[in-house]
């Protein structure tokens, strides 16, 4: 049998791939959808702000510093900023539900000396300014993001700029600024939150202009340690935007650093041991060092994570993941290489047809680009936290179909001005099932979901899946709920915990039980020694159903689901 050289096989695969995806195209529908955003685009965000099931749009510009609040009315968008309570000036947005009421609230940073603001969503596209009572403040910031850095179920607010601000959500509609005490005060121009070492805690990658980038490792005690140099991600060039995503599907999130006035960008592959490897040239994604921001996503729904990068004066790039060898730039073929100079990008399925649409906030025209012609199958997952924050920001989902596995994370804002839809859009390729989904919730709960249909939008509520046996293992440094039995239970539940050593024999742990609606039905504090412990939980008076057990100690928490019969 004659051997075909590998490079010929790869070339044929790329050609066939280009042919197969030639039907996919982005169409500029800005005017036809009622959107008109003049000026120099600064940021964009997709969010279902009115809770009607479709994505609304926030856009800001730096010329005139205008804000646009577009309500999605199905066949068109309507600007409803007037009377909404939102300001007319903003640089950047972060959307997420800080009070866990099911509606996304909006954090806004502005230019120069103007303080950051926090707006509480009261429904009906109306917002209250709660900045003074929260309080939230901070000037000269470039990026704001929501994150639950201490895994207490309440979203915290991070402002990235010349100086970082970290507002810890105290769970009573107030925040405490703690960047200095947390060791995360040194800032930059952009950031991306991720759990790079898979320890269940959110870490922060900060892109800096003219100084080495920073990687803040979350130590789990409310503080961070900067490890950028030792981890191998201290890109010393002029970084403008950063993003995180798992391009190789190994379950470890990788990093991409977008540079401007520099030789190239950097793709860092997560090696799974606390370090990263620069694989930029090998993967063909160096670009030209003229960038603004970037996002990982599965643009063509083949189950492989692709990479979009925006540039200043050069064309935008859409690097398609071929699964083996270098990526291929298909931006021009898809019609998203222009307009140039996007400071903010927002990907999301605004029309509910399953493919990923795009809004570009650029200095050469602000554009809504609708995606058409995707032939692969898909599933869109919207996560609803119960013990975790209701927005499920920080949750990681593993999706497998047709032998291909990909990972995505619910994001609270990244890059320079990027806020994608928090629904996760997974490609299934030509497979229609079975679809295997595994969710790692911020609470520590790990659940699997099956019997999901392809080409559908699915809501997944924490606690509604099948708890995975052996999801937690005893580790000297991590709190864990190792097991719960009998499950289902009727009168009494036993559960085993691993409690990391703190050198305090009188330490108390907090135990709480929540129903599937998120209501607390039981809570108490109890003393427990370090190491393994077995505790009991009386269930008298609890109605049949699914519940979530949460154990907390200091800044750590862990959870497990169980059923009552």
Coordinates of C-alpha atoms in Angstrom, one line a residue:
X1 CA 0.0 0.0 0.0
X2 CA 1.4 3.4 -1.0
X3 CA 2.1 5.8 1.8
X4 CA 0.6 9.3 1.5
X5 CA 2.9 12.0 3.0
X6 CA 1.4 13.6 6.1
X7 CA 1.7 17.1 4.7
X8 CA -0.5 16.1 1.7
X9 CA -3.1 14.6 4.0
X10 CA -3.2 17.8 6.1
X11 CA -3.4 20.0 3.0
X12 CA -6.3 18.0 1.6
X13 CA -8.0 18.1 5.0
X14 CA -7.8 21.9 5.1
X15 CA -9.0 22.2 1.5
X16 CA -12.0 20.0 2.2
X17 CA -12.7 21.9 5.4
X18 CA -12.7 25.2 3.5
X19 CA -15.2 23.7 1.0
X20 CA -17.4 22.3 3.7
X21 CA -17.6 25.6 5.5
X22 CA -17.9 27.9 2.4
X23 CA -21.7 28.2 3.0
X24 CA -21.1 29.9 6.4
X25 CA -21.1 33.6 6.1
X26 CA -21.6 36.7 8.2
X27 CA -24.0 39.4 6.9
X28 CA -24.0 43.0 8.1
X29 CA -27.5 43.6 9.4
X30 CA -26.8 46.7 11.5
X31 CA -29.2 49.0 9.7
X32 CA -31.9 46.4 9.0
X33 CA -32.0 45.5 12.7
X34 CA -32.5 49.1 13.8
X35 CA -29.0 49.6 15.2
X36 CA -27.2 52.9 14.7
X37 CA -24.1 53.5 16.8
X38 CA -22.0 56.4 15.5
X39 CA -18.6 57.2 16.8
X40 CA -15.6 55.3 18.0
X41 CA -16.7 52.0 19.4
X42 CA -15.3 51.1 22.9
X43 CA -17.2 48.0 24.2
X44 CA -20.1 45.7 23.7
X45 CA -22.1 43.2 25.8
X46 CA -24.8 40.7 25.2
X47 CA -27.3 40.0 28.0
X48 CA -31.0 39.1 28.5
X49 CA -31.5 42.3 30.5
X50 CA -35.3 42.1 30.5
X51 CA -35.6 38.4 31.2
X52 CA -37.7 37.7 28.1
X53 CA -35.4 34.9 26.8
X54 CA -33.5 36.7 24.0
X55 CA -30.3 38.7 24.1
X56 CA -30.3 42.5 24.4
X57 CA -27.3 44.6 23.5
X58 CA -25.2 47.3 25.3
X59 CA -22.7 49.4 23.3
X60 CA -20.4 52.3 24.3
X61 CA -18.3 54.6 22.2
X62 CA -15.4 56.9 23.2
X63 CA -16.4 59.7 20.9
X64 CA -19.0 61.7 22.8
X65 CA -18.8 58.8 25.3
X66 CA -22.3 57.6 24.3
X67 CA -24.1 54.6 25.7
X68 CA -26.7 52.6 23.7
X69 CA -29.1 50.2 25.3
X70 CA -30.8 48.0 22.7
X71 CA -33.8 45.9 23.6
X72 CA -34.2 42.8 21.4
X73 CA -37.8 42.9 20.0
X74 CA -37.3 39.9 17.7
X75 CA -37.4 41.5 14.3
X76 CA -35.4 44.6 15.3
X77 CA -33.7 46.3 18.2
X78 CA -35.0 49.4 20.0
X79 CA -32.7 51.9 21.8
X80 CA -34.4 52.3 25.2
X81 CA -31.6 54.1 27.1
X82 CA -33.8 57.2 27.7
X83 CA -35.5 56.8 31.1
X84 CA -33.7 53.5 31.8
X85 CA -31.6 55.0 34.6
X86 CA -28.3 54.2 32.9
X87 CA -25.8 57.0 32.3
X88 CA -25.0 58.4 28.8
X89 CA -21.2 57.9 29.3
X90 CA -19.2 54.7 29.7
X91 CA -16.0 53.0 28.6
X92 CA -16.8 49.4 29.5
X93 CA -19.5 47.2 30.9
X94 CA -19.8 44.0 33.0
X95 CA -23.1 42.2 33.2
X96 CA -24.0 39.7 36.0
X97 CA -26.5 39.2 38.8
X98 CA -24.7 40.4 41.9
X99 CA -27.9 39.9 44.1
X100 CA -28.9 36.5 42.7
X101 CA -32.4 37.7 41.8
X102 CA -32.2 36.3 38.2
X103 CA -31.7 39.6 36.5
X104 CA -28.4 40.8 35.2
X105 CA -27.1 44.0 36.8
X106 CA -24.6 46.3 35.1
X107 CA -21.2 47.6 36.3
X108 CA -19.9 50.5 34.3
X109 CA -16.4 52.1 34.2
X110 CA -15.9 55.5 32.5
X111 CA -13.0 57.5 31.2
X112 CA -10.5 59.4 33.3
X113 CA -11.5 60.7 36.7
X114 CA -15.1 59.5 36.5
X115 CA -15.8 56.9 39.1
X116 CA -17.1 53.4 38.3
X117 CA -20.8 52.8 38.8
X118 CA -23.1 49.9 39.7
X119 CA -26.7 49.7 38.5
X120 CA -29.2 47.3 40.0
X121 CA -31.6 45.8 37.4
X122 CA -35.2 46.3 38.8
X123 CA -36.9 44.7 35.7
X124 CA -38.4 46.2 32.5
X125 CA -35.0 47.5 31.3
X126 CA -35.0 49.9 34.3
X127 CA -31.9 50.3 36.6
X128 CA -31.2 51.9 39.9
X129 CA -27.8 53.5 40.6
X130 CA -26.6 51.8 43.8
X131 CA -23.0 52.9 43.6
X132 CA -23.0 55.0 46.8
X133 CA -24.7 52.4 49.0
X134 CA -22.7 49.5 47.6
X135 CA -20.2 51.2 47.5
X136 CA -18.5 50.9 44.2
X137 CA -15.9 53.4 42.9
X138 CA -12.6 53.6 41.0
X139 CA -11.1 55.7 38.3
X140 CA -8.8 55.2 35.3
X141 CA -10.0 51.6 34.8
X142 CA -9.8 49.8 31.4
X143 CA -11.9 46.6 32.1
X144 CA -14.5 45.5 34.6
X145 CA -15.5 41.9 35.2
X146 CA -17.7 39.8 37.4
X147 CA -16.2 36.9 39.2
X148 CA -16.9 34.8 42.4
X149 CA -13.3 34.7 43.5
X150 CA -14.0 33.3 47.0
X151 CA -16.7 30.8 45.9
X152 CA -19.3 32.1 48.4
X153 CA -22.1 32.2 45.8
X154 CA -22.1 36.0 45.4
X155 CA -20.5 37.7 42.4
X156 CA -17.6 40.0 43.2
X157 CA -16.5 42.9 40.9
X158 CA -13.0 43.4 39.5
X159 CA -11.8 46.7 37.9
X160 CA -8.6 46.3 35.9
X161 CA -6.7 49.5 35.3
X162 CA -3.6 51.5 36.4
X163 CA -4.6 50.2 39.8
X164 CA -6.8 47.2 40.3
X165 CA -9.9 47.3 42.5
X166 CA -11.5 44.1 43.9
X167 CA -14.9 44.6 45.4
X168 CA -15.9 41.6 47.6
X169 CA -19.7 41.0 47.6
X170 CA -20.7 40.7 51.2
X171 CA -24.1 39.1 50.3
X172 CA -26.1 42.0 51.8
X173 CA -26.2 44.3 48.8
X174 CA -22.9 45.9 49.9
X175 CA -19.3 45.4 48.8
X176 CA -15.9 45.7 50.5
X177 CA -12.9 46.9 48.4
X178 CA -10.0 44.5 49.2
X179 CA -7.5 44.5 46.2
X180 CA -4.5 45.6 48.4
X181 CA -5.2 43.1 51.2
X182 CA -5.8 40.4 48.6
X183 CA -2.5 41.0 46.9
X184 CA -4.0 41.8 43.5
X185 CA -3.6 45.6 43.4
X186 CA -1.1 45.9 40.5
X187 CA -3.2 46.3 37.4
X188 CA -3.0 46.5 33.6
X189 CA -5.0 47.2 30.5
X190 CA -7.1 44.0 30.2
X191 CA -7.8 40.8 32.1
X192 CA -9.2 37.3 31.9
X193 CA -10.4 35.2 34.8
X194 CA -10.0 31.4 34.7
X195 CA -9.2 28.4 36.9
X196 CA -5.8 27.6 35.3
X197 CA -4.8 24.9 37.8
X198 CA -8.2 23.3 38.2
X199 CA -8.3 23.7 41.9
X200 CA -11.8 25.1 41.9
X201 CA -10.6 28.7 42.5
X202 CA -10.7 31.6 40.0
X203 CA -7.3 33.0 39.0
X204 CA -6.7 36.2 37.1
X205 CA -4.5 36.9 34.1
X206 CA -3.7 40.6 33.5
X207 CA -2.4 42.0 30.3
X208 CA -0.1 45.1 30.6
X209 CA 1.2 47.6 28.1
X210 CA 5.0 47.8 28.3
X211 CA 5.4 45.7 31.4
X212 CA 5.3 41.9 31.9
X213 CA 1.9 40.4 32.1
X214 CA 0.7 39.1 35.5
X215 CA -0.9 35.8 36.5
X216 CA -2.5 36.0 40.0
X217 CA -2.9 32.5 41.5
X218 CA -5.8 32.3 43.9
X219 CA -4.6 30.8 47.2
X220 CA -8.0 30.0 48.6
X221 CA -7.7 32.1 51.7
X222 CA -8.8 35.4 50.1
X223 CA -5.4 36.3 48.8
X224 CA -3.5 35.9 45.5
X225 CA 0.1 35.2 44.6
X226 CA 1.6 36.6 41.4
X227 CA 3.2 33.8 39.4
X228 CA 3.4 35.1 35.8
X229 CA 7.1 34.6 35.3
X230 CA 7.3 31.2 36.9
X231 CA 4.2 30.0 34.9
X232 CA 5.8 31.3 31.7
X233 CA 3.1 33.8 30.7
X234 CA 4.8 37.1 31.5
X235 CA 4.6 38.4 27.9
X236 CA 6.8 41.6 28.1
X237 CA 5.3 43.3 25.0
X238 CA 2.5 45.9 24.7
X239 CA -0.5 43.7 25.6
X240 CA -3.9 45.2 24.8
X241 CA -6.2 42.2 25.3
X242 CA -6.1 38.7 26.8
X243 CA -8.5 35.8 26.8
X244 CA -8.7 32.2 28.1
X245 CA -10.0 29.0 26.4
X246 CA -9.3 25.4 26.0
X247 CA -8.2 25.1 22.4
X248 CA -6.8 21.6 22.6
X249 CA -9.7 20.0 24.6
X250 CA -7.6 18.6 27.4
X251 CA -9.5 20.2 30.2
X252 CA -6.8 22.8 31.0
X253 CA -7.6 26.4 30.0
X254 CA -5.0 28.1 27.8
X255 CA -4.2 31.8 27.4
X256 CA -3.9 34.2 24.5
X257 CA -2.2 37.5 24.7
X258 CA -2.9 40.2 22.0
X259 CA -0.2 42.7 21.5
X260 CA 0.1 46.1 19.7
X261 CA 3.2 47.8 18.4
X262 CA 4.9 44.4 19.0
X263 CA 6.4 41.6 16.8
X264 CA 3.5 39.2 17.4
X265 CA 0.8 37.8 19.8
X266 CA 1.3 34.8 22.1
X267 CA -0.7 31.6 22.5
X268 CA 0.2 29.8 25.8
X269 CA -0.7 26.1 26.1
X270 CA -1.5 25.0 29.6
X271 CA 0.7 22.1 30.5
X272 CA -1.4 21.0 33.5
X273 CA 1.4 21.4 36.0
X274 CA 1.2 25.1 36.8
X275 CA 3.2 26.2 33.7
X276 CA 2.4 27.2 30.1
X277 CA 4.3 26.7 26.8
X278 CA 4.5 29.2 24.0
X279 CA 3.1 27.4 21.0
X280 CA 2.2 30.5 18.9
X281 CA 4.4 29.8 15.9
X282 CA 3.6 26.1 15.9
X283 CA -0.1 26.8 15.9
X284 CA 0.1 29.6 13.3
X285 CA -1.7 32.3 15.4
X286 CA 1.1 34.9 15.9
X287 CA -0.8 37.5 13.8
X288 CA 1.2 40.7 13.3
X289 CA 1.4 42.4 16.8
X290 CA -1.3 45.0 15.8
X291 CA -4.1 43.7 18.0
X292 CA -6.8 45.0 20.3
X293 CA -8.6 42.0 21.8
X294 CA -9.5 38.3 21.3
X295 CA -12.0 35.6 22.1
X296 CA -12.0 31.7 22.0
X297 CA -15.2 30.2 20.6
X298 CA -16.3 27.3 18.3
X299 CA -17.3 29.5 15.3
X300 CA -18.2 26.6 13.0
X301 CA -19.7 24.2 15.5
X302 CA -17.3 21.3 14.8
X303 CA -16.5 20.8 18.4
X304 CA -13.0 22.4 18.2
X305 CA -12.4 25.8 19.8
X306 CA -11.3 28.5 17.4
X307 CA -9.8 31.9 18.0
X308 CA -11.0 35.4 16.9
X309 CA -8.5 38.3 17.1
X310 CA -9.1 41.9 16.2
X311 CA -6.5 44.3 14.9
X312 CA -5.9 48.0 14.7
X313 CA -5.2 48.7 11.0
X314 CA -4.7 45.1 9.8
X315 CA -7.7 42.8 9.1
X316 CA -9.3 40.8 11.9
X317 CA -8.4 37.1 12.1
X318 CA -10.6 34.1 12.6
X319 CA -8.2 31.2 13.3
X320 CA -10.0 28.0 12.6
X321 CA -8.9 25.0 14.7
X322 CA -8.1 22.1 12.4
X323 CA -7.7 19.7 15.2
X324 CA -4.1 18.9 14.2
X325 CA -1.3 21.3 13.1
X326 CA -1.6 25.0 12.6
X327 CA -4.9 27.0 12.7
X328 CA -6.2 28.5 9.4
X329 CA -7.4 32.1 9.1
X330 CA -10.9 32.1 7.6
X331 CA -12.0 35.6 8.6
X332 CA -12.1 36.9 5.0
X333 CA -14.1 33.9 3.8
X334 CA -16.6 34.3 6.6
X335 CA -16.9 38.1 6.1
X336 CA -15.6 39.2 9.5
X337 CA -12.1 40.5 8.7
X338 CA -13.6 44.0 8.6
X339 CA -14.4 46.5 10.1
X340 CA -11.0 46.9 11.7
X341 CA -10.0 48.3 15.1
X342 CA -12.6 46.6 17.3
X343 CA -11.9 47.5 21.0
X344 CA -14.9 45.4 22.0
X345 CA -16.4 42.3 20.6
X346 CA -19.5 40.4 21.7
X347 CA -20.5 36.9 20.5
X348 CA -23.9 35.5 21.0
X349 CA -27.0 34.0 19.4
X350 CA -29.3 37.1 19.3
X351 CA -31.8 35.6 16.9
X352 CA -32.1 32.2 18.6
X353 CA -31.3 30.1 15.5
X354 CA -28.3 28.4 17.1
X355 CA -25.3 30.0 15.4
X356 CA -23.0 32.6 16.9
X357 CA -23.6 36.2 15.8
X358 CA -21.2 39.0 16.4
X359 CA -21.2 42.7 17.4
X360 CA -18.0 44.6 16.7
X361 CA -17.5 47.9 18.5
X362 CA -14.8 49.5 16.3
X363 CA -13.2 52.8 15.4
X364 CA -14.2 52.2 11.8
X365 CA -17.9 51.4 12.2
X366 CA -20.0 49.6 14.8
X367 CA -21.5 46.6 13.2
X368 CA -24.0 43.7 14.0
X369 CA -23.0 40.7 11.9
X370 CA -25.5 37.8 11.6
X371 CA -24.2 34.3 11.0
X372 CA -25.9 32.1 8.4
X373 CA -25.3 28.8 6.7
X374 CA -23.8 26.7 9.6
X375 CA -24.5 23.1 8.7
X376 CA -23.1 21.4 11.8
X377 CA -25.3 20.5 14.8
X378 CA -25.1 22.4 18.1
X379 CA -26.5 22.8 21.6
X380 CA -26.7 26.0 23.6
X381 CA -26.6 25.7 27.4
X382 CA -27.8 28.4 29.8
X383 CA -26.7 27.6 33.3
X384 CA -28.6 28.7 36.4
X385 CA -26.8 28.6 39.7
X386 CA -28.5 27.8 43.0
X387 CA -25.7 27.5 45.6
X388 CA -23.3 29.0 43.1
X389 CA -23.9 32.5 41.9
X390 CA -27.2 32.5 39.8
X391 CA -25.3 33.7 36.7
X392 CA -23.1 30.6 37.0
X393 CA -20.0 32.7 36.2
X394 CA -17.0 30.5 36.6
X395 CA -18.8 27.3 35.9
X396 CA -16.9 25.0 33.5
X397 CA -18.8 22.7 31.1
X398 CA -17.5 19.6 29.4
X399 CA -19.5 18.5 26.3
X400 CA -18.8 15.3 24.3
X401 CA -20.6 14.3 21.1
X402 CA -19.4 12.2 18.2
X403 CA -16.1 11.4 20.0
X404 CA -15.1 15.0 20.3
X405 CA -14.9 16.7 23.7
X406 CA -14.7 20.5 24.3
X407 CA -14.7 22.7 27.4
X408 CA -16.1 26.1 27.9
X409 CA -16.4 28.5 30.9
X410 CA -19.2 31.0 31.8
X411 CA -17.4 34.3 31.6
X412 CA -18.0 37.6 33.4
X413 CA -16.1 39.8 30.9
X414 CA -12.6 39.7 29.4
X415 CA -10.2 41.4 27.1
X416 CA -10.5 45.2 26.5
X417 CA -14.2 45.5 26.0
X418 CA -15.6 42.0 25.4
X419 CA -18.8 40.6 27.1
X420 CA -20.1 37.6 25.2
X421 CA -23.4 35.9 25.9
X422 CA -23.1 33.8 29.1
X423 CA -25.0 31.0 27.4
X424 CA -22.5 28.4 26.2
X425 CA -22.6 27.5 22.5
X426 CA -21.2 24.0 21.8
X427 CA -20.7 22.6 18.4
X428 CA -21.5 18.9 17.8
X429 CA -20.2 18.5 14.2
X430 CA -22.3 16.1 12.3
X431 CA -23.3 14.2 15.4
X432 CA -26.9 14.4 16.8
X433 CA -26.0 12.4 19.9
X434 CA -25.7 11.0 22.4
X435 CA -24.6 14.3 24.0
X436 CA -22.7 14.0 27.3
X437 CA -22.6 17.1 29.4
X438 CA -20.7 17.5 32.7
X439 CA -20.9 20.7 34.7
X440 CA -18.3 21.8 37.3
X441 CA -20.3 24.4 39.3
X442 CA -18.4 27.1 41.3
X443 CA -19.9 25.6 44.5
X444 CA -17.8 22.5 43.9
X445 CA -20.8 20.4 42.8
X446 CA -20.1 18.2 39.7
X447 CA -23.1 16.9 37.8
X448 CA -23.7 15.1 34.5
X449 CA -26.7 15.6 32.2
X450 CA -28.0 13.3 29.5
X451 CA -31.0 12.9 27.2
X452 CA -30.2 16.3 25.7
X453 CA -31.4 17.0 22.2
X454 CA -29.2 18.5 19.4
X455 CA -30.0 21.8 17.9
X456 CA -31.8 23.1 21.0
X457 CA -31.4 25.7 23.7
X458 CA -31.4 24.1 27.1
X459 CA -31.6 25.6 30.6
X460 CA -29.5 23.6 33.2
X461 CA -30.2 24.3 36.9
X462 CA -27.6 23.5 39.5
X463 CA -28.7 20.4 41.4
X464 CA -30.9 19.0 38.6
X465 CA -28.3 16.7 37.2
X466 CA -26.8 13.4 38.3
X467 CA -24.1 13.8 41.0
X468 CA -20.9 12.1 39.9
X469 CA -19.6 9.6 42.4
X470 CA -16.0 10.1 43.4
X471 CA -16.2 13.7 42.2
X472 CA -14.1 14.8 45.2
X473 CA -10.9 13.2 46.6
X474 CA -9.2 14.0 49.8
X475 CA -6.5 16.6 49.3
X476 CA -4.4 18.2 52.0
X477 CA -5.1 21.7 50.8
X478 CA -8.8 21.6 49.7
X479 CA -12.1 21.3 51.5
X480 CA -14.3 18.6 50.0
X481 CA -17.5 16.8 50.5
X482 CA -16.4 13.2 49.7
X483 CA -19.7 11.4 49.8
X484 CA -23.3 11.5 51.0
X485 CA -25.4 8.4 51.9
X486 CA -28.0 7.0 51.7
X487 CA -28.9 8.8 48.5
X488 CA -31.9 9.1 48.2
X489 CA -32.5 9.5 51.9
X490 CA -35.6 9.9 54.1
X491 CA -34.9 10.8 57.7
X492 CA -31.1 11.0 58.1
X493 CA -28.3 11.8 55.7
X494 CA -24.6 11.0 56.5
X495 CA -21.8 12.8 54.7
X496 CA -18.1 12.6 54.8
X497 CA -15.8 15.7 54.5
X498 CA -12.2 16.4 54.2
X499 CA -11.2 19.5 56.1
X500 CA -7.7 20.9 55.4
X501 CA -5.4 21.6 58.3
X502 CA -5.6 25.1 59.7
X503 CA -3.8 24.4 63.0
X504 CA -7.0 25.3 64.9
X505 CA -8.7 22.4 66.8
X506 CA -11.7 24.6 67.7
X507 CA -12.5 25.6 64.1
X508 CA -16.1 25.6 63.1
X509 CA -17.5 24.7 59.7
X510 CA -20.8 25.9 58.3
X511 CA -23.3 23.4 56.8
X512 CA -26.2 24.6 54.7
X513 CA -28.9 22.9 52.6
X514 CA -30.7 24.5 49.6
X515 CA -33.7 23.4 47.6
X516 CA -33.7 23.5 43.8
X517 CA -35.2 27.0 43.9
X518 CA -32.2 28.3 45.8
X519 CA -34.0 28.7 49.2
X520 CA -32.0 27.9 52.3
X521 CA -33.9 25.2 54.2
X522 CA -31.3 24.3 56.9
X523 CA -28.1 25.8 58.2
X524 CA -25.9 25.4 61.2
X525 CA -22.3 25.6 62.4
X526 CA -20.5 22.7 63.9
X527 CA -17.0 21.9 65.1
X528 CA -15.0 19.4 63.2
X529 CA -11.3 18.3 63.3
X530 CA -8.8 18.6 60.5
X531 CA -8.8 15.7 58.0
X532 CA -11.6 13.3 57.4
X533 CA -14.9 13.6 59.3
X534 CA -18.3 11.9 59.0
X535 CA -21.3 14.0 60.0
X536 CA -25.0 13.4 60.1
X537 CA -27.8 15.7 58.9
X538 CA -31.4 15.2 60.1
X539 CA -34.0 15.6 57.3
X540 CA -37.2 15.7 59.3
X541 CA -39.8 18.0 57.7
X542 CA -38.0 18.3 54.4
X543 CA -40.3 17.7 51.4
X544 CA -39.3 15.1 48.7
X545 CA -37.1 16.5 46.1
X546 CA -33.5 17.4 45.1
X547 CA -31.3 19.4 47.5
X548 CA -27.8 20.7 47.6
X549 CA -25.6 20.3 50.6
X550 CA -22.9 23.0 51.0
X551 CA -20.1 22.9 53.5
X552 CA -17.9 26.0 54.1
X553 CA -14.8 26.8 56.1
X554 CA -13.2 30.2 55.9
X555 CA -13.0 31.2 52.2
X556 CA -13.4 27.6 51.0
X557 CA -16.6 25.7 50.2
X558 CA -17.7 22.4 48.7
X559 CA -21.1 21.0 47.7
X560 CA -22.9 17.8 46.8
X561 CA -26.4 17.0 45.7
X562 CA -28.8 14.5 47.3
X563 CA -32.4 13.5 47.1
X564 CA -35.1 13.2 49.8
X565 CA -37.9 10.7 49.4

